[in-house]
Coordinates of C-alpha atoms (C1' of nucleotides) in Angstrom, one line a residue:
Chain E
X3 CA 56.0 79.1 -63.5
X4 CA 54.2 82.0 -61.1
X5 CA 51.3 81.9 -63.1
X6 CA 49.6 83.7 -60.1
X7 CA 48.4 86.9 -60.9
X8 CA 49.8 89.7 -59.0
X9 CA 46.3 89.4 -56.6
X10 CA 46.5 86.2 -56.3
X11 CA 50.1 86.5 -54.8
X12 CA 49.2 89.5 -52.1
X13 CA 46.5 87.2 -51.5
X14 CA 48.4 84.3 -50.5
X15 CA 51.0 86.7 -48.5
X16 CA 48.1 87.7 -46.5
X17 CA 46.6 84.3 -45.5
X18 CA 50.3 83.2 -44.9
X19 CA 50.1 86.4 -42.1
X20 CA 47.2 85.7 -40.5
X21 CA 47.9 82.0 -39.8
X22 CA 51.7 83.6 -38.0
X23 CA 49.7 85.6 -36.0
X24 CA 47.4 83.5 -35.0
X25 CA 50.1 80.6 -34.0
X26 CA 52.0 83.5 -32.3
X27 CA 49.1 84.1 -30.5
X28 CA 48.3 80.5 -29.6
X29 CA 52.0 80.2 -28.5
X30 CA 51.9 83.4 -26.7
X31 CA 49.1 83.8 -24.7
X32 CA 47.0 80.6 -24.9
X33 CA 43.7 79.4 -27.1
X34 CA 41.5 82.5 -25.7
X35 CA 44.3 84.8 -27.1
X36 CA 43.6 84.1 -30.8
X37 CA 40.9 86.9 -31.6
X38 CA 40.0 87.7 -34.6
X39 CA 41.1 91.5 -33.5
X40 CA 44.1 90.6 -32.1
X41 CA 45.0 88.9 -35.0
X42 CA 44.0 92.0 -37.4
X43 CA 46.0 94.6 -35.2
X44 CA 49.3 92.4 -35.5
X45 CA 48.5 92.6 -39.0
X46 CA 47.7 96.3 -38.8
X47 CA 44.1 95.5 -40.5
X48 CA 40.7 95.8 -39.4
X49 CA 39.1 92.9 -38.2
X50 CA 36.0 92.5 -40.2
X51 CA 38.8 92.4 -42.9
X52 CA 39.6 88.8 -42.1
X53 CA 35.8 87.7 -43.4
X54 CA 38.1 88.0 -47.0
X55 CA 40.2 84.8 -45.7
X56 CA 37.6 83.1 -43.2
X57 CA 34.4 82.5 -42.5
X58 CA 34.5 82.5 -38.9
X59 CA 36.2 82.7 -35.8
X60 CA 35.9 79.1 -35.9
X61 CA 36.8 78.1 -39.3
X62 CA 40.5 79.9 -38.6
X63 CA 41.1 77.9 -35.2
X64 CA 40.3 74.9 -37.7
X65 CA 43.1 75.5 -39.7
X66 CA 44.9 76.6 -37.3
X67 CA 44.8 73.1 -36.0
X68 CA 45.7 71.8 -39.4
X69 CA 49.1 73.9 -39.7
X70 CA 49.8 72.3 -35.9
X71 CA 49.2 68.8 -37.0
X72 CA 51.4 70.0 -40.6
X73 CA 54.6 70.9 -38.2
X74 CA 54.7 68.5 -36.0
X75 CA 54.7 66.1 -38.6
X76 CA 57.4 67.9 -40.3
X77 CA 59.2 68.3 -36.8
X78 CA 58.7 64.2 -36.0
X79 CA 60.3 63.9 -40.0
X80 CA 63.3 65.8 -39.4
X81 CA 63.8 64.0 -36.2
X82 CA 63.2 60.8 -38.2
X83 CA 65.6 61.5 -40.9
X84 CA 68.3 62.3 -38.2
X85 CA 68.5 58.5 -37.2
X86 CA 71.1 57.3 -39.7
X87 CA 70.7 54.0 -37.7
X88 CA 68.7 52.2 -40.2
X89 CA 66.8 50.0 -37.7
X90 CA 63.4 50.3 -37.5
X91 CA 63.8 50.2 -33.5
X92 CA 65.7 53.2 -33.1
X93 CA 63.1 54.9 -35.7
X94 CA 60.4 54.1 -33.6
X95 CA 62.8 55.4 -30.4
X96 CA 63.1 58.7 -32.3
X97 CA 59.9 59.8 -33.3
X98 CA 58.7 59.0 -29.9
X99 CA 61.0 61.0 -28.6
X100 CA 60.5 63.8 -31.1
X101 CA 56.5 63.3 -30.3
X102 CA 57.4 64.1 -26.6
X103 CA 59.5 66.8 -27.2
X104 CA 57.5 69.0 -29.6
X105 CA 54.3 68.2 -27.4
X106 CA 56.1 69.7 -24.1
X107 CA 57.5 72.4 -26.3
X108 CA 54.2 73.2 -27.7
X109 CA 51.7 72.5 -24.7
X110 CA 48.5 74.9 -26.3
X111 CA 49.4 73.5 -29.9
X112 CA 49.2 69.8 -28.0
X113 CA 46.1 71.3 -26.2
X114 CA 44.3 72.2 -28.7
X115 CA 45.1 69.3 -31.5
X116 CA 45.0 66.4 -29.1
X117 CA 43.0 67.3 -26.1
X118 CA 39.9 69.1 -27.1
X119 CA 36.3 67.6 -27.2
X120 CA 36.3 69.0 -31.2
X121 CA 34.3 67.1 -33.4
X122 CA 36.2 67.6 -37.3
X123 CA 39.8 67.2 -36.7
X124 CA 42.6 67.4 -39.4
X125 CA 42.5 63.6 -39.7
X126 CA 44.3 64.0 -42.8
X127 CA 47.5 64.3 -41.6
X128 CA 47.1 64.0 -38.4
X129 CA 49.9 61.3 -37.1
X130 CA 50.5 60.2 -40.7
X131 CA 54.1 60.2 -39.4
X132 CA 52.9 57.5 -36.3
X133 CA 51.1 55.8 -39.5
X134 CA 54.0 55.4 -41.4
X135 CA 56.1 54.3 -39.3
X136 CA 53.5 51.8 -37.6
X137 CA 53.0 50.6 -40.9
X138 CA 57.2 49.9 -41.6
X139 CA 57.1 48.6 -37.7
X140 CA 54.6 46.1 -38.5
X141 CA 56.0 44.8 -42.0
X142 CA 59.5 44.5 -40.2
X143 CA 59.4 41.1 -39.0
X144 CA 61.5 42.3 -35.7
X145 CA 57.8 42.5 -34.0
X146 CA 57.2 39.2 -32.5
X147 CA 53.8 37.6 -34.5
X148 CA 50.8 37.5 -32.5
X149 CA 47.9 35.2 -33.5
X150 CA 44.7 37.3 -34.6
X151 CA 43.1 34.8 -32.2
X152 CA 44.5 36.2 -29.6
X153 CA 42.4 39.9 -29.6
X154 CA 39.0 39.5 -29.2
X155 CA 36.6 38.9 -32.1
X156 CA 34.9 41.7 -31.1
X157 CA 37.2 43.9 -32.1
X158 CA 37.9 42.8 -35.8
X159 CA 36.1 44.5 -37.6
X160 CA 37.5 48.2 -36.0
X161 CA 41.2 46.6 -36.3
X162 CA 40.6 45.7 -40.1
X163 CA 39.9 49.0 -40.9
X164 CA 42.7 50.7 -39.5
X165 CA 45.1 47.5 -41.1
X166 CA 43.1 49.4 -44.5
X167 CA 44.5 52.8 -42.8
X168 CA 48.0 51.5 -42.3
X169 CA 48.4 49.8 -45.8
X170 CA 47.3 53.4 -47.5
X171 CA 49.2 55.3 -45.5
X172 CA 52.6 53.5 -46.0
X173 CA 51.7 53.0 -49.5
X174 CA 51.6 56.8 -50.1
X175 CA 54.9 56.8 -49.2
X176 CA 55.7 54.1 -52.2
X177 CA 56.0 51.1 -50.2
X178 CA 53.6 48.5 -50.7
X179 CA 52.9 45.4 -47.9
X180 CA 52.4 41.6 -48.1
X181 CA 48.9 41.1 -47.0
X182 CA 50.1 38.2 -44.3
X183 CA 52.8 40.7 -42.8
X184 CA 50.0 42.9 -41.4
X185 CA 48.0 40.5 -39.1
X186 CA 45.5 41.9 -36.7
X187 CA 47.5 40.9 -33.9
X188 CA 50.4 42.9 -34.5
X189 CA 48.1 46.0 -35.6
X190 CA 46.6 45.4 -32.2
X191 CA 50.0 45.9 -30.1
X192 CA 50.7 49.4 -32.3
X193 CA 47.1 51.0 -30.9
X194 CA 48.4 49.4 -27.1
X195 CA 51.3 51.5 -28.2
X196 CA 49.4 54.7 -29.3
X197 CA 48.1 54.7 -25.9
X198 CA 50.7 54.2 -23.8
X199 CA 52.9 57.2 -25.9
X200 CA 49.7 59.3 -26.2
X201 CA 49.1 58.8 -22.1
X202 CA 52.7 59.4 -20.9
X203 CA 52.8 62.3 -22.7
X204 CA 49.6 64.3 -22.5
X205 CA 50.1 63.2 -18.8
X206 CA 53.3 65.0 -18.7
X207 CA 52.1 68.3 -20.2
X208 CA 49.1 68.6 -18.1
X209 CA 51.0 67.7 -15.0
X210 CA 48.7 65.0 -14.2
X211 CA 50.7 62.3 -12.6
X212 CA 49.6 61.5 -9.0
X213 CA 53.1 63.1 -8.1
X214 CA 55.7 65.6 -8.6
X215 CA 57.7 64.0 -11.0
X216 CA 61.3 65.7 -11.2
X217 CA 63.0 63.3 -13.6
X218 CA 60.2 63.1 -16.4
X219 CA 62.7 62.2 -18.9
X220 CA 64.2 58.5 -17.7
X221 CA 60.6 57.5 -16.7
X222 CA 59.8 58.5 -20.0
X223 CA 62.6 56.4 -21.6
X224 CA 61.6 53.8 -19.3
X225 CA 57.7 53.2 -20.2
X226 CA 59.0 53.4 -24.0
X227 CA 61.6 50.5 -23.1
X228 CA 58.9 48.7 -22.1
X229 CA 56.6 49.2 -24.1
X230 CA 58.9 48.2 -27.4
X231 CA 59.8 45.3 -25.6
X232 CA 55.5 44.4 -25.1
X233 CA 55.9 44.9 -29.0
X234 CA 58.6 42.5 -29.7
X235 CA 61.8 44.5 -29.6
X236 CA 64.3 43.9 -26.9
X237 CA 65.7 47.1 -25.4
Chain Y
X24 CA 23.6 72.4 15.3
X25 CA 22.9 75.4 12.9
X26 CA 25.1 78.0 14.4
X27 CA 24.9 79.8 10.8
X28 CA 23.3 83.3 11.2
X29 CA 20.5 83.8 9.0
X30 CA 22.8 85.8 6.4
X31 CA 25.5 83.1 6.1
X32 CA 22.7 80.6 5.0
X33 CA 21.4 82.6 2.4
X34 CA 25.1 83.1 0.8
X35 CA 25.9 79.4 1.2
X36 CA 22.5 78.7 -0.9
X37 CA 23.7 81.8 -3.5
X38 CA 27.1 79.8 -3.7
X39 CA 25.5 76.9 -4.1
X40 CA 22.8 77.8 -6.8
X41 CA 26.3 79.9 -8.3
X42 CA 28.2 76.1 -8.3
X43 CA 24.9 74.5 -10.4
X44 CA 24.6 76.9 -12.6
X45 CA 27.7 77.2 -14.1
X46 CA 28.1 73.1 -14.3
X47 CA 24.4 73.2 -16.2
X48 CA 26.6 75.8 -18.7
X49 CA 29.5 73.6 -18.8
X50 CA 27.6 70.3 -19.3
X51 CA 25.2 71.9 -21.6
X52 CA 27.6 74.2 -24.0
X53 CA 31.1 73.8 -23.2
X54 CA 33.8 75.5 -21.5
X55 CA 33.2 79.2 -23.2
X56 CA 29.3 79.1 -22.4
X57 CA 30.5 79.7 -18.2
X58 CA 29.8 83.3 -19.2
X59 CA 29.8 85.5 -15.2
X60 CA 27.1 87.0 -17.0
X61 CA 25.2 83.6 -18.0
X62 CA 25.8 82.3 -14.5
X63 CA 23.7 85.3 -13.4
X64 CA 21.4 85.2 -15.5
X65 CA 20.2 82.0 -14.2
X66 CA 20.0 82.9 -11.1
X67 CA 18.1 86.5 -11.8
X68 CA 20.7 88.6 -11.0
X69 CA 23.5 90.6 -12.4
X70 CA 26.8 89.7 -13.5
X71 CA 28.5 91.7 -10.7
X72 CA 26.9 90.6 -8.0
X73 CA 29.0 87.3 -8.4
X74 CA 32.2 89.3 -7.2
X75 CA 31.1 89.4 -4.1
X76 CA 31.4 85.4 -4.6
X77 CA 34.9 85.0 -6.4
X78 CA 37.4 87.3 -7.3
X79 CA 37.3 86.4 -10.6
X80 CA 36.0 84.4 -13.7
X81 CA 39.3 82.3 -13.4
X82 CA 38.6 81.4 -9.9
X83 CA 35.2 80.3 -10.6
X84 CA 36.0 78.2 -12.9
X85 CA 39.0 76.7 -10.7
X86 CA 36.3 76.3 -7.9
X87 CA 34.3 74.5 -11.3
X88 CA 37.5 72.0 -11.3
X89 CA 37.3 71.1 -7.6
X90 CA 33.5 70.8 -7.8
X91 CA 34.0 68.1 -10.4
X92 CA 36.9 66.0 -9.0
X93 CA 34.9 65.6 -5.8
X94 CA 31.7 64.5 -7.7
X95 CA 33.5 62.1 -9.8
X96 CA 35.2 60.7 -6.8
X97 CA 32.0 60.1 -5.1
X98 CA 30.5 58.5 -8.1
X99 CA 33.8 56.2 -8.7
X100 CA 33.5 55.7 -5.2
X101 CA 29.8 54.7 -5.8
X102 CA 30.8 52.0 -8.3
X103 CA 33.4 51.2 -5.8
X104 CA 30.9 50.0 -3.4
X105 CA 28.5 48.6 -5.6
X106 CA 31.4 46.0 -6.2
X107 CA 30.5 43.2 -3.6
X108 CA 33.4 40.3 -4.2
X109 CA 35.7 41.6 -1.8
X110 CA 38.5 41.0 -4.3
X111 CA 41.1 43.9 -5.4
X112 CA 41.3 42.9 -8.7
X113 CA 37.3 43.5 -9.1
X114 CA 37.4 46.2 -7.5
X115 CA 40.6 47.8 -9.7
X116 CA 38.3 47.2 -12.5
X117 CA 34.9 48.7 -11.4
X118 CA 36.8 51.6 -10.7
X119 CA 38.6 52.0 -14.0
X120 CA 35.0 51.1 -15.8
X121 CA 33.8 53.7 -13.1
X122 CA 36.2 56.3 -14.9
X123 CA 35.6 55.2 -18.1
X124 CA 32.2 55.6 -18.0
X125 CA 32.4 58.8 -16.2
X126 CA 35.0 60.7 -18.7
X127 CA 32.5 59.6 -21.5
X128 CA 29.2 60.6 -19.5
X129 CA 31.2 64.1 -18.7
X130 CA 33.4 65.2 -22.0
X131 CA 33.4 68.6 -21.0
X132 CA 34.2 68.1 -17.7
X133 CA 36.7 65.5 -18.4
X134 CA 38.8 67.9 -20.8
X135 CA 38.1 71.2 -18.0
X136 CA 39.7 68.8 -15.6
X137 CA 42.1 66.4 -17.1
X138 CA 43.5 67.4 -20.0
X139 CA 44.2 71.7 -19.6
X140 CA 47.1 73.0 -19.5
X141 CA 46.1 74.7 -15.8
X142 CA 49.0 74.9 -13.4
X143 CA 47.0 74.6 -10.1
X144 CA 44.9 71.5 -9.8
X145 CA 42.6 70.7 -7.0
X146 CA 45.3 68.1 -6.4
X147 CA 44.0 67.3 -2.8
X148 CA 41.1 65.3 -4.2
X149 CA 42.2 64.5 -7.7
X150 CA 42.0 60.9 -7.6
X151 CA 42.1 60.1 -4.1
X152 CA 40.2 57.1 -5.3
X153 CA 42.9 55.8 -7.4
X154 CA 45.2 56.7 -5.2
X155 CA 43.5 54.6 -1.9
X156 CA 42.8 51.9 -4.4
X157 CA 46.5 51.8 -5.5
X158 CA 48.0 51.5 -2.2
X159 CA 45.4 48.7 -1.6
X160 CA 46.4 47.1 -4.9
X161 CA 49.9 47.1 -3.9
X162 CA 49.4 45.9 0.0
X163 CA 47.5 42.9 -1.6
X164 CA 50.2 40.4 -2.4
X165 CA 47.9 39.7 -5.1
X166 CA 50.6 42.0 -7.1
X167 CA 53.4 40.1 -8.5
X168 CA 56.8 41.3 -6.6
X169 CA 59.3 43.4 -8.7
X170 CA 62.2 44.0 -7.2
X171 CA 63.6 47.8 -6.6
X172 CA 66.4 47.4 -9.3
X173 CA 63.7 46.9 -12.0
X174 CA 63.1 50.4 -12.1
X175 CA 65.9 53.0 -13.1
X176 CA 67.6 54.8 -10.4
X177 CA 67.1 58.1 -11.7
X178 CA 63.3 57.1 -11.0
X179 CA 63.4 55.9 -7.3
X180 CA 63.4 60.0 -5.8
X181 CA 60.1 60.1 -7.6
X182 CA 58.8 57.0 -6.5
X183 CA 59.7 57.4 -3.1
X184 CA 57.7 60.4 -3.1
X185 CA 54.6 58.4 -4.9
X186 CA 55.4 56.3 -2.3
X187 CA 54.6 58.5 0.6
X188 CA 51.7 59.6 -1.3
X189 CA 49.9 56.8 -1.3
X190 CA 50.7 56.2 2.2
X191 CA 49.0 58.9 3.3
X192 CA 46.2 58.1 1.1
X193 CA 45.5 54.9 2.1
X194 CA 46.1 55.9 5.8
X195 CA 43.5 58.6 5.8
X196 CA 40.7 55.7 5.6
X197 CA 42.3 54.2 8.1
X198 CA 44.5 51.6 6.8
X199 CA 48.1 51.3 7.3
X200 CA 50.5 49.3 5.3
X201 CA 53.6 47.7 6.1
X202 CA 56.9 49.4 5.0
X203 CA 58.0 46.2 3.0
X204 CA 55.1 45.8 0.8
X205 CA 55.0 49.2 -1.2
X206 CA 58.0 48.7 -2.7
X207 CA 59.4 50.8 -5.9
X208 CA 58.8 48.1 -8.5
X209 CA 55.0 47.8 -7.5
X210 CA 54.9 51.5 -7.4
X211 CA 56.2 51.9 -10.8
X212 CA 54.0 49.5 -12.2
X213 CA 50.6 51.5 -10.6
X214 CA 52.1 54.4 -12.5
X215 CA 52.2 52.7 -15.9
X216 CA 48.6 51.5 -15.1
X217 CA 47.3 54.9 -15.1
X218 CA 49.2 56.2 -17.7
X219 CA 47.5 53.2 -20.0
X220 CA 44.4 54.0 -18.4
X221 CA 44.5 57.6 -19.0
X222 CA 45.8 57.3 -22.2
X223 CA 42.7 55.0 -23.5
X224 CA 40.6 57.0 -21.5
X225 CA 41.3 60.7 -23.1
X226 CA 41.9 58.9 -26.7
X227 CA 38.2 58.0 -27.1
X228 CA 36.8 61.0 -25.4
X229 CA 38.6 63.2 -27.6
X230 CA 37.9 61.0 -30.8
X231 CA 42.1 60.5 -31.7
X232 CA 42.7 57.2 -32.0
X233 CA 43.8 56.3 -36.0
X234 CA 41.0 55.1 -37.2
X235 CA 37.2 55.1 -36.7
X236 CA 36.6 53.0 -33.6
X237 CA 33.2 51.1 -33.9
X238 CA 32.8 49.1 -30.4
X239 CA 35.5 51.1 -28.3
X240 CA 34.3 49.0 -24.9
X241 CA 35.7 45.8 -25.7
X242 CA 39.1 47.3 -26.5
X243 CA 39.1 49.0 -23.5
X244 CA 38.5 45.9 -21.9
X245 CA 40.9 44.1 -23.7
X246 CA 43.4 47.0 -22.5
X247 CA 42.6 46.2 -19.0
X248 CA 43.3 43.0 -19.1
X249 CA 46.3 43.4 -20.7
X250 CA 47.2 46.0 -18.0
X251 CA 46.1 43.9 -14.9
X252 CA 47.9 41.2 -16.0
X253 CA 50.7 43.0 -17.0
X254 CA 51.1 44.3 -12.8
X255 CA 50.7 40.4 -11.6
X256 CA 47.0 39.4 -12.0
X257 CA 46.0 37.3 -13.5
X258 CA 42.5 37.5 -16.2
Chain F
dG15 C1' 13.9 102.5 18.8
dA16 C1' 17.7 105.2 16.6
dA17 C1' 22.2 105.2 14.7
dC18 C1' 25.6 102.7 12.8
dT19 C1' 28.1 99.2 10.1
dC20 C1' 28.4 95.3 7.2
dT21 C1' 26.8 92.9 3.3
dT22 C1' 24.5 92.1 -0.9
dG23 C1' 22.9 93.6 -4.8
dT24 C1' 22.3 97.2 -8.7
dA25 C1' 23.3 100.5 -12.7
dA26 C1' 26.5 102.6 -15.5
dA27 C1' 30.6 102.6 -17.7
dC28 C1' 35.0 100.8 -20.0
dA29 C1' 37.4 98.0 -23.1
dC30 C1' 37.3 93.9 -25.4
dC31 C1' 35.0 90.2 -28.3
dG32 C1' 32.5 87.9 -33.0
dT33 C1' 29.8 89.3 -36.7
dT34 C1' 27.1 92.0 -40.2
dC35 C1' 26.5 95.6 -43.4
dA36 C1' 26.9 99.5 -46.4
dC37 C1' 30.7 101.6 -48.2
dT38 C1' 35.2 102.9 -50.8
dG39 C1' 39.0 102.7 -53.7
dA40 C1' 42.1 100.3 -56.4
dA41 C1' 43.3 96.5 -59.2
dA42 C1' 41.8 93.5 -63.0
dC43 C1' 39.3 92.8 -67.1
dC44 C1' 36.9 93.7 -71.6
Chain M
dG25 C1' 37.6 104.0 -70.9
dG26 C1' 34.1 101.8 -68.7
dT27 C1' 33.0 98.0 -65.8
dT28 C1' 33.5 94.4 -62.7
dT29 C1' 35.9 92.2 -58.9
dC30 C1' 37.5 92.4 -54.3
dA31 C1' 40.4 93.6 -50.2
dG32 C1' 39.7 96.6 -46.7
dT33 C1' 37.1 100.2 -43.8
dG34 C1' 33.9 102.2 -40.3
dA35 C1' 29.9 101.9 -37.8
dA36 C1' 26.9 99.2 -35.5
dC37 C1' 24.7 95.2 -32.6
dG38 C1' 24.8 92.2 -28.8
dG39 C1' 27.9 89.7 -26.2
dT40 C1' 31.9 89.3 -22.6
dG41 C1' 35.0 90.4 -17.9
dT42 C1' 35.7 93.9 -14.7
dT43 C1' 35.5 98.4 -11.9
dT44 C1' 33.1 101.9 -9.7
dA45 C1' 29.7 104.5 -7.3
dC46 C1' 25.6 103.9 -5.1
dA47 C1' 21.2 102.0 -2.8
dA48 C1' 18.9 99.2 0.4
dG49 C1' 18.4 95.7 3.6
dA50 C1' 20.3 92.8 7.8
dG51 C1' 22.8 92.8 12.0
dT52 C1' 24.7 95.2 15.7
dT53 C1' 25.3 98.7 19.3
dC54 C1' 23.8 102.1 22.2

DNA sequence: GAACTCTTGTAAACACCGTTCACTGAAACC
DNA sequence: GGTTTCAGTGAACGGTGTTTACAAGAGTTC
């Protein structure tokens, strides 16, 4: 089975190190804190040493971001499985929740994934959770239908694509959709919904409401209440 | 008029020139480029000398933050004025095109301002234009009426508090509003506006919305519409 | 005008940063 | 055993924020 040779494995053990101390880093002290000597001396190497593993400064924050985006899908999973409910409502409920929560519990991890004007982000897995689960919200036929005539033409084309997005990303998870299930109008109301979750909550961790908001939590509950009844589901 | 000495004028053009310089850096190369030693270089002196200006590089760039909120009030209010109908519901959407179009026009500035996770925010002028707009929005009975027992109670501390806000907002130009119009349910609904707003907004400056997003100004139009009827006007 | 203070700038230094380069020593391979 | 591969080192370069001691001019007081 290990067919790694005994290099190979310090190798790896090494790499797995440098990521922890750059997230500890991250966690600790905020994105200016992760150094590429900072990093070595929590290792108790030189820095120059981490040119083995990296090419740059900048290429370890990149995958630093990816390991972010790796955990909090992992996070938003265990939260998912925890829902014995069974209906896709309560899913939805959950990992929204679990979104919020790992978001305020992680503000430079949410900082730096979702609020910085970076140009090659870990689209890979990034939200494949949100994908998934968009995708099972859409093909459950709980979400009211809304005509495709009823978004603009204009926007189409972009919504077509992401239905392309949605069928791969649910089907990599074994489940295949009927191509009339997915119209553009429901696809529509899930991005309305991506921006209403992504707002509330980036507003919430950058303390950017135009107030001091000292029960974040019901007005939370209360946009997503909304905003699954705009979707279709009653509350 | 001029009762500055010859000596305070010469420091409030060094601040000044200080102020422009490090925006060039900003707008040109990004948060990490507002170098103290940079900043000085532009101006032909040495890094030092700008402690005789700021205590630090952190309050720099927190006088950086204040700097920007004012000049993207004054150019929302700009867009404001340029908005001739007389009607609120125009004007609501010149001023959310107005932000739009500045976030876009000013990444850099955008994420410095709106999306860091800084705890003290030149609060005093962030979004006084959205908030004087609000409390307009709401005194128009343009707004469809929601009654107080819409909203959770946990919520109505909080919104009472909004609520003051934007009185005093809207009172500092010189308009005062009857006690009986701001009520909680119009209040709550302002606060879901900018949290769709925002959320659009900071999606498509920071590139995360699921999928590649070809003409992004109609569906930010579409959202607005969507939003302004959603708070009781109608398209 | 001379003496004094206050202000604005400098130069040098310290510790830190990313990055490069020549190098060592040990593991892996033939 | 000899050779190659490779993780890690130490020194160096130019960059950063910040502190300190010091110079020189402007403003003030006598």
């Amino acid at each position: 089975m290990t067919e790694a040779t005994r290099r190979e494995r310090l190798r790896a053990e090494t790499e797995r190190e440098i990521r922890q101390a750059a997230r500890a880093l991250l966690v600790e002290s905020g994105r200016d804190a992760v150094t590429l000597r900072a990093i070595a001396r929590k290792l108790g190497i030189t820095a120059p040493a981490l040119y083995r593993y990296y090419d740059s400064h900048d290429a370890l924050l990149r995958q630093l971001c990816d390991d972010i985006c790796a955990d909090m899908a992992a996070a938003l999973y265990a939260d998912l499985a925890a829902d014995t409910s069974g209906e896709v409502g309560c899913q939805v409920r959950a990992v929204c929740h679990a979104f919020r929560r790992w978001a305020l519990a992680h503000p430079q991890e949410f900082a730096l994934v979702f609020a910085s004007p970076r140009d090659p982000i870990g689209a890979d897995q990034f939200g494949s959770v949100f994908l998934q689960l968009a995708g099972q919200l859409i093909a459950s036929n709980l979400v009211a239908t809304h005509s495709d005539d009823e978004v603009p033409e204009v926007l189409h084309e972009d919504l077509v694509a992401f239905q392309q997005v949605l069928v791969d990303a649910v089907s990599e998870h074994g489940v295949t959709l009927d191509d009339g299930v997915l119209n553009l109008g429901k696809i529509y109301h899930v991005v309305q919904s991506w921006v209403r979750l992504y707002g509330h909550v980036a507003l919430e961790v950058f303390g950017r409401f135009p107030f001091a908001v000292s029960n974040p939590e019901p007005m939370f509950d209360s946009m997503l209440d909304q905003m699954l009844t705009d979707i279709g589901f009653s509350a």
